[in-house]
Amino acid sequence: MSSDLAARLLRRTVRATAVVGLLATALTPSATAKNSAPPLQPIVEAVSLRLATADVVATAKWGTLSPIDDPAREVEVLDRMSETALNEGLNPEWVQQIFRDQIEASKVVQHSLFAVWGAEPELAPTVRPDLSQVRPIIDEQDEVILAQLREQQTLLKSPDCIPALADATIAVSEDQHLDALHQVALARALWSICSPAG
């Protein structure tokens, strides 16, 4: 990985750490959506903002014994999402897969950052952020994602979903100035949005 890319990743991590307390209020879909925004932009924004916390999580875990992969925590999150889906009339398998994708996308970012920092220790973070600020942001974006799954079910189940999702992903990537790593991770997080089971 080039030093330029590593430096950009580090800058994004520092930026994410600095704004983590603001994401929940300043960067919600309602604040960033435009009148002419693609119809799926709110859900893509919520997924991207959820994914932004992966930078902070990686920074907090770097140099500690905390693993990136936490199967017990993942099962807890997926079980909760499945139960929520049932309560809200959504297909639980579909919702569970969508949130499995969120977890995997977060791990893409964390593993990539660890690789950069391991290869170039001078770029590694030296300040550990407080992860207690991250969970409320993830929870808020989860609520937005679930609300959008309910509101956009017709489009999400239609042949128009894939082009609509592509338009929204491009718009969000441009609005949030996502680098190559975070564009790849965002695509990973969106794998199942247009593929509801059942």
mmCIF file of C-alpha atoms in Angstrom:
data_model
loop_
_atom_site.group_PDB
_atom_site.id
_atom_site.type_symbol
_atom_site.label_atom_id
_atom_site.label_comp_id
_atom_site.label_asym_id
_atom_site.label_seq_id
_atom_site.Cartn_x
_atom_site.Cartn_y
_atom_site.Cartn_z
ATOM 1 C CA MET A 1 0.000 0.000 0.000
ATOM 2 C CA SER A 2 1.437 3.425 -0.941
ATOM 3 C CA SER A 3 2.516 5.951 1.647
ATOM 4 C CA ASP A 4 0.075 8.421 0.085
ATOM 5 C CA LEU A 5 -2.882 6.086 0.626
ATOM 6 C CA ALA A 6 -1.696 5.285 4.140
ATOM 7 C CA ALA A 7 -1.456 8.971 4.954
ATOM 8 C CA ARG A 8 -4.959 9.593 3.601
ATOM 9 C CA LEU A 9 -6.314 6.718 5.680
ATOM 10 C CA LEU A 10 -4.664 8.112 8.777
ATOM 11 C CA ARG A 11 -6.083 11.579 8.125
ATOM 12 C CA ARG A 12 -9.551 10.047 7.786
ATOM 13 C CA THR A 13 -9.078 8.204 11.083
ATOM 14 C CA VAL A 14 -8.030 11.377 12.877
ATOM 15 C CA ARG A 15 -10.947 13.244 11.307
ATOM 16 C CA ALA A 16 -13.406 10.520 12.293
ATOM 17 C CA THR A 17 -12.119 10.590 15.853
ATOM 18 C CA ALA A 18 -12.491 14.359 16.020
ATOM 19 C CA VAL A 19 -16.047 14.437 14.687
ATOM 20 C CA VAL A 20 -17.414 11.288 16.307
ATOM 21 C CA GLY A 21 -19.386 13.350 18.809
ATOM 22 C CA LEU A 22 -20.930 15.421 16.017
ATOM 23 C CA LEU A 23 -21.969 12.699 13.592
ATOM 24 C CA ALA A 24 -25.209 11.867 15.338
ATOM 25 C CA THR A 25 -26.566 15.402 15.022
ATOM 26 C CA ALA A 26 -24.669 17.225 12.291
ATOM 27 C CA LEU A 27 -24.398 14.571 9.595
ATOM 28 C CA THR A 28 -27.681 12.707 9.712
ATOM 29 C CA PRO A 29 -29.413 12.042 6.384
ATOM 30 C CA SER A 30 -31.969 14.755 7.032
ATOM 31 C CA ALA A 31 -29.191 17.316 7.314
ATOM 32 C CA THR A 32 -27.338 16.260 4.194
ATOM 33 C CA ALA A 33 -30.094 15.180 1.796
ATOM 34 C CA LYS A 34 -30.915 17.511 -1.066
ATOM 35 C CA ASN A 35 -34.309 18.056 -2.685
ATOM 36 C CA SER A 36 -33.114 16.219 -5.788
ATOM 37 C CA ALA A 37 -31.323 13.470 -3.881
ATOM 38 C CA PRO A 38 -31.657 9.902 -5.188
ATOM 39 C CA PRO A 39 -34.458 8.064 -3.331
ATOM 40 C CA LEU A 40 -32.045 5.626 -1.651
ATOM 41 C CA GLN A 41 -29.603 8.300 -0.541
ATOM 42 C CA PRO A 42 -30.870 8.371 3.085
ATOM 43 C CA ILE A 43 -30.181 4.669 3.629
ATOM 44 C CA VAL A 44 -26.779 4.855 1.931
ATOM 45 C CA GLU A 45 -25.885 7.889 4.057
ATOM 46 C CA ALA A 46 -26.880 6.038 7.211
ATOM 47 C CA VAL A 47 -24.783 3.026 6.196
ATOM 48 C CA SER A 48 -21.803 5.261 5.399
ATOM 49 C CA LEU A 49 -22.067 7.153 8.689
ATOM 50 C CA ARG A 50 -22.287 3.869 10.565
ATOM 51 C CA LEU A 51 -19.216 2.694 8.672
ATOM 52 C CA ALA A 52 -17.294 5.857 9.605
ATOM 53 C CA THR A 53 -17.195 4.612 13.186
ATOM 54 C CA ALA A 54 -14.932 1.745 12.048
ATOM 55 C CA ASP A 55 -12.035 4.214 11.884
ATOM 56 C CA VAL A 56 -12.564 5.171 15.500
ATOM 57 C CA VAL A 57 -12.971 1.545 16.589
ATOM 58 C CA ALA A 58 -9.733 0.591 14.827
ATOM 59 C CA THR A 59 -7.919 3.472 16.515
ATOM 60 C CA ALA A 60 -9.231 2.386 19.904
ATOM 61 C CA LYS A 61 -8.247 -1.258 19.370
ATOM 62 C CA TRP A 62 -4.793 -0.608 17.917
ATOM 63 C CA GLY A 63 -2.044 -1.715 20.293
ATOM 64 C CA THR A 64 -4.460 -3.495 22.633
ATOM 65 C CA LEU A 65 -5.547 -7.102 23.086
ATOM 66 C CA SER A 66 -9.022 -6.294 21.741
ATOM 67 C CA PRO A 67 -9.574 -8.317 18.567
ATOM 68 C CA ILE A 68 -11.178 -6.907 15.429
ATOM 69 C CA ASP A 69 -13.353 -10.008 15.151
ATOM 70 C CA ASP A 70 -15.782 -10.425 18.043
ATOM 71 C CA PRO A 71 -18.131 -13.330 17.186
ATOM 72 C CA ALA A 72 -20.078 -13.154 20.451
ATOM 73 C CA ARG A 73 -20.817 -9.457 19.962
ATOM 74 C CA GLU A 74 -21.751 -10.058 16.319
ATOM 75 C CA VAL A 75 -24.281 -12.740 17.279
ATOM 76 C CA GLU A 76 -25.786 -10.382 19.855
ATOM 77 C CA VAL A 77 -26.188 -7.596 17.281
ATOM 78 C CA LEU A 78 -27.633 -9.904 14.615
ATOM 79 C CA ASP A 79 -30.094 -11.525 17.022
ATOM 80 C CA ARG A 80 -31.295 -8.105 18.139
ATOM 81 C CA MET A 81 -31.757 -6.955 14.546
ATOM 82 C CA SER A 82 -33.650 -10.135 13.659
ATOM 83 C CA GLU A 83 -36.008 -9.620 16.604
ATOM 84 C CA THR A 84 -36.510 -5.961 15.702
ATOM 85 C CA ALA A 85 -37.298 -6.941 12.110
ATOM 86 C CA LEU A 86 -40.002 -9.367 13.266
ATOM 87 C CA ASN A 87 -41.547 -6.680 15.468
ATOM 88 C CA GLU A 88 -41.623 -4.229 12.570
ATOM 89 C CA GLY A 89 -42.951 -6.540 9.878
ATOM 90 C CA LEU A 90 -39.656 -6.896 8.009
ATOM 91 C CA ASN A 91 -38.142 -10.150 6.809
ATOM 92 C CA PRO A 92 -35.754 -11.133 9.637
ATOM 93 C CA GLU A 93 -33.362 -13.083 7.391
ATOM 94 C CA TRP A 94 -33.020 -10.118 5.052
ATOM 95 C CA VAL A 95 -32.467 -7.632 7.874
ATOM 96 C CA GLN A 96 -29.995 -9.931 9.587
ATOM 97 C CA GLN A 97 -28.004 -10.266 6.353
ATOM 98 C CA ILE A 98 -27.966 -6.499 5.872
ATOM 99 C CA PHE A 99 -26.522 -5.999 9.333
ATOM 100 C CA ARG A 100 -24.084 -8.862 8.841
ATOM 101 C CA ASP A 101 -22.867 -6.852 5.854
ATOM 102 C CA GLN A 102 -22.432 -3.789 8.093
ATOM 103 C CA ILE A 103 -20.233 -5.806 10.436
ATOM 104 C CA GLU A 104 -18.150 -7.254 7.612
ATOM 105 C CA ALA A 105 -17.683 -3.816 6.026
ATOM 106 C CA SER A 106 -16.497 -2.417 9.353
ATOM 107 C CA LYS A 107 -13.957 -5.222 9.569
ATOM 108 C CA VAL A 108 -12.720 -4.413 6.045
ATOM 109 C CA VAL A 109 -11.856 -0.900 7.253
ATOM 110 C CA GLN A 110 -10.345 -2.041 10.535
ATOM 111 C CA HIS A 111 -8.166 -4.767 8.991
ATOM 112 C CA SER A 112 -6.999 -2.358 6.272
ATOM 113 C CA LEU A 113 -6.036 0.310 8.784
ATOM 114 C CA PHE A 114 -4.220 -2.249 10.926
ATOM 115 C CA ALA A 115 -2.283 -3.343 7.829
ATOM 116 C CA VAL A 116 -1.260 0.255 7.095
ATOM 117 C CA TRP A 117 -0.207 0.932 10.660
ATOM 118 C CA GLY A 118 1.656 -2.353 10.913
ATOM 119 C CA ALA A 119 3.595 -1.645 7.728
ATOM 120 C CA GLU A 120 4.258 1.997 8.575
ATOM 121 C CA PRO A 121 4.312 2.377 12.380
ATOM 122 C CA GLU A 122 4.972 6.101 12.154
ATOM 123 C CA LEU A 123 1.423 6.472 10.824
ATOM 124 C CA ALA A 124 -0.164 4.532 13.679
ATOM 125 C CA PRO A 125 -2.461 6.440 16.056
ATOM 126 C CA THR A 126 -1.016 7.574 19.355
ATOM 127 C CA VAL A 127 -4.265 8.648 21.038
ATOM 128 C CA ARG A 128 -6.975 6.153 21.929
ATOM 129 C CA PRO A 129 -10.560 7.490 21.520
ATOM 130 C CA ASP A 130 -13.399 6.788 23.903
ATOM 131 C CA LEU A 131 -15.548 4.037 22.384
ATOM 132 C CA SER A 132 -18.488 4.942 24.619
ATOM 133 C CA GLN A 133 -19.200 7.743 22.133
ATOM 134 C CA VAL A 134 -19.396 5.332 19.205
ATOM 135 C CA ARG A 135 -22.252 3.054 20.253
ATOM 136 C CA PRO A 136 -24.939 5.809 20.268
ATOM 137 C CA ILE A 137 -23.931 6.784 16.730
ATOM 138 C CA ILE A 138 -24.152 3.176 15.529
ATOM 139 C CA ASP A 139 -27.514 2.755 17.266
ATOM 140 C CA GLU A 140 -28.888 5.931 15.669
ATOM 141 C CA GLN A 141 -27.773 4.909 12.184
ATOM 142 C CA ASP A 142 -29.233 1.427 12.742
ATOM 143 C CA GLU A 143 -32.582 3.069 13.444
ATOM 144 C CA VAL A 144 -32.331 5.123 10.254
ATOM 145 C CA ILE A 145 -31.422 2.018 8.238
ATOM 146 C CA LEU A 146 -34.396 0.100 9.656
ATOM 147 C CA ALA A 147 -36.755 3.013 9.010
ATOM 148 C CA GLN A 148 -35.547 3.257 5.417
ATOM 149 C CA LEU A 149 -35.955 -0.500 4.907
ATOM 150 C CA ARG A 150 -39.601 -0.087 5.942
ATOM 151 C CA GLU A 151 -40.227 3.045 3.877
ATOM 152 C CA GLN A 152 -38.445 1.901 0.727
ATOM 153 C CA GLN A 153 -39.576 -1.751 0.586
ATOM 154 C CA THR A 154 -41.297 -1.355 -2.779
ATOM 155 C CA LEU A 155 -38.214 0.122 -4.454
ATOM 156 C CA LEU A 156 -35.845 -2.270 -2.675
ATOM 157 C CA LYS A 157 -37.773 -5.249 -4.062
ATOM 158 C CA SER A 158 -38.029 -3.868 -7.594
ATOM 159 C CA PRO A 159 -35.714 -4.159 -10.622
ATOM 160 C CA ASP A 160 -35.064 -0.420 -10.212
ATOM 161 C CA CYS A 161 -33.261 -0.977 -6.908
ATOM 162 C CA ILE A 162 -29.772 -1.627 -8.285
ATOM 163 C CA PRO A 163 -29.556 1.504 -10.469
ATOM 164 C CA ALA A 164 -31.154 3.583 -7.695
ATOM 165 C CA LEU A 165 -28.631 2.204 -5.207
ATOM 166 C CA ALA A 166 -25.772 2.969 -7.598
ATOM 167 C CA ASP A 167 -26.967 6.587 -7.968
ATOM 168 C CA ALA A 168 -27.235 6.991 -4.201
ATOM 169 C CA THR A 169 -23.827 5.429 -3.589
ATOM 170 C CA ILE A 170 -22.166 7.793 -6.063
ATOM 171 C CA ALA A 171 -23.899 10.790 -4.477
ATOM 172 C CA VAL A 172 -22.897 9.796 -0.950
ATOM 173 C CA SER A 173 -19.310 8.994 -1.954
ATOM 174 C CA GLU A 174 -19.004 12.456 -3.492
ATOM 175 C CA ASP A 175 -20.774 14.284 -0.660
ATOM 176 C CA GLN A 176 -18.673 12.590 2.021
ATOM 177 C CA HIS A 177 -15.432 12.600 -0.023
ATOM 178 C CA LEU A 178 -14.890 8.901 0.560
ATOM 179 C CA ASP A 179 -11.452 7.511 -0.253
ATOM 180 C CA ALA A 180 -10.920 4.229 -2.105
ATOM 181 C CA LEU A 181 -10.941 2.098 1.054
ATOM 182 C CA HIS A 182 -14.195 3.534 2.324
ATOM 183 C CA GLN A 183 -15.848 3.296 -1.091
ATOM 184 C CA VAL A 184 -14.969 -0.410 -1.189
ATOM 185 C CA ALA A 185 -16.226 -0.894 2.358
ATOM 186 C CA LEU A 186 -19.443 0.991 1.585
ATOM 187 C CA ALA A 187 -20.076 -1.280 -1.396
ATOM 188 C CA ARG A 188 -19.535 -4.285 0.900
ATOM 189 C CA ALA A 189 -22.015 -2.870 3.404
ATOM 190 C CA LEU A 190 -24.685 -2.493 0.704
ATOM 191 C CA TRP A 191 -24.475 -5.995 -0.807
ATOM 192 C CA SER A 192 -27.866 -7.211 0.426
ATOM 193 C CA ILE A 193 -29.947 -4.033 0.304
ATOM 194 C CA CYS A 194 -31.504 -4.965 -3.040
ATOM 195 C CA SER A 195 -31.819 -8.669 -2.283
ATOM 196 C CA PRO A 196 -34.617 -9.154 0.250
ATOM 197 C CA ALA A 197 -35.198 -12.796 1.090
ATOM 198 C CA GLY A 198 -38.641 -14.194 0.621
#
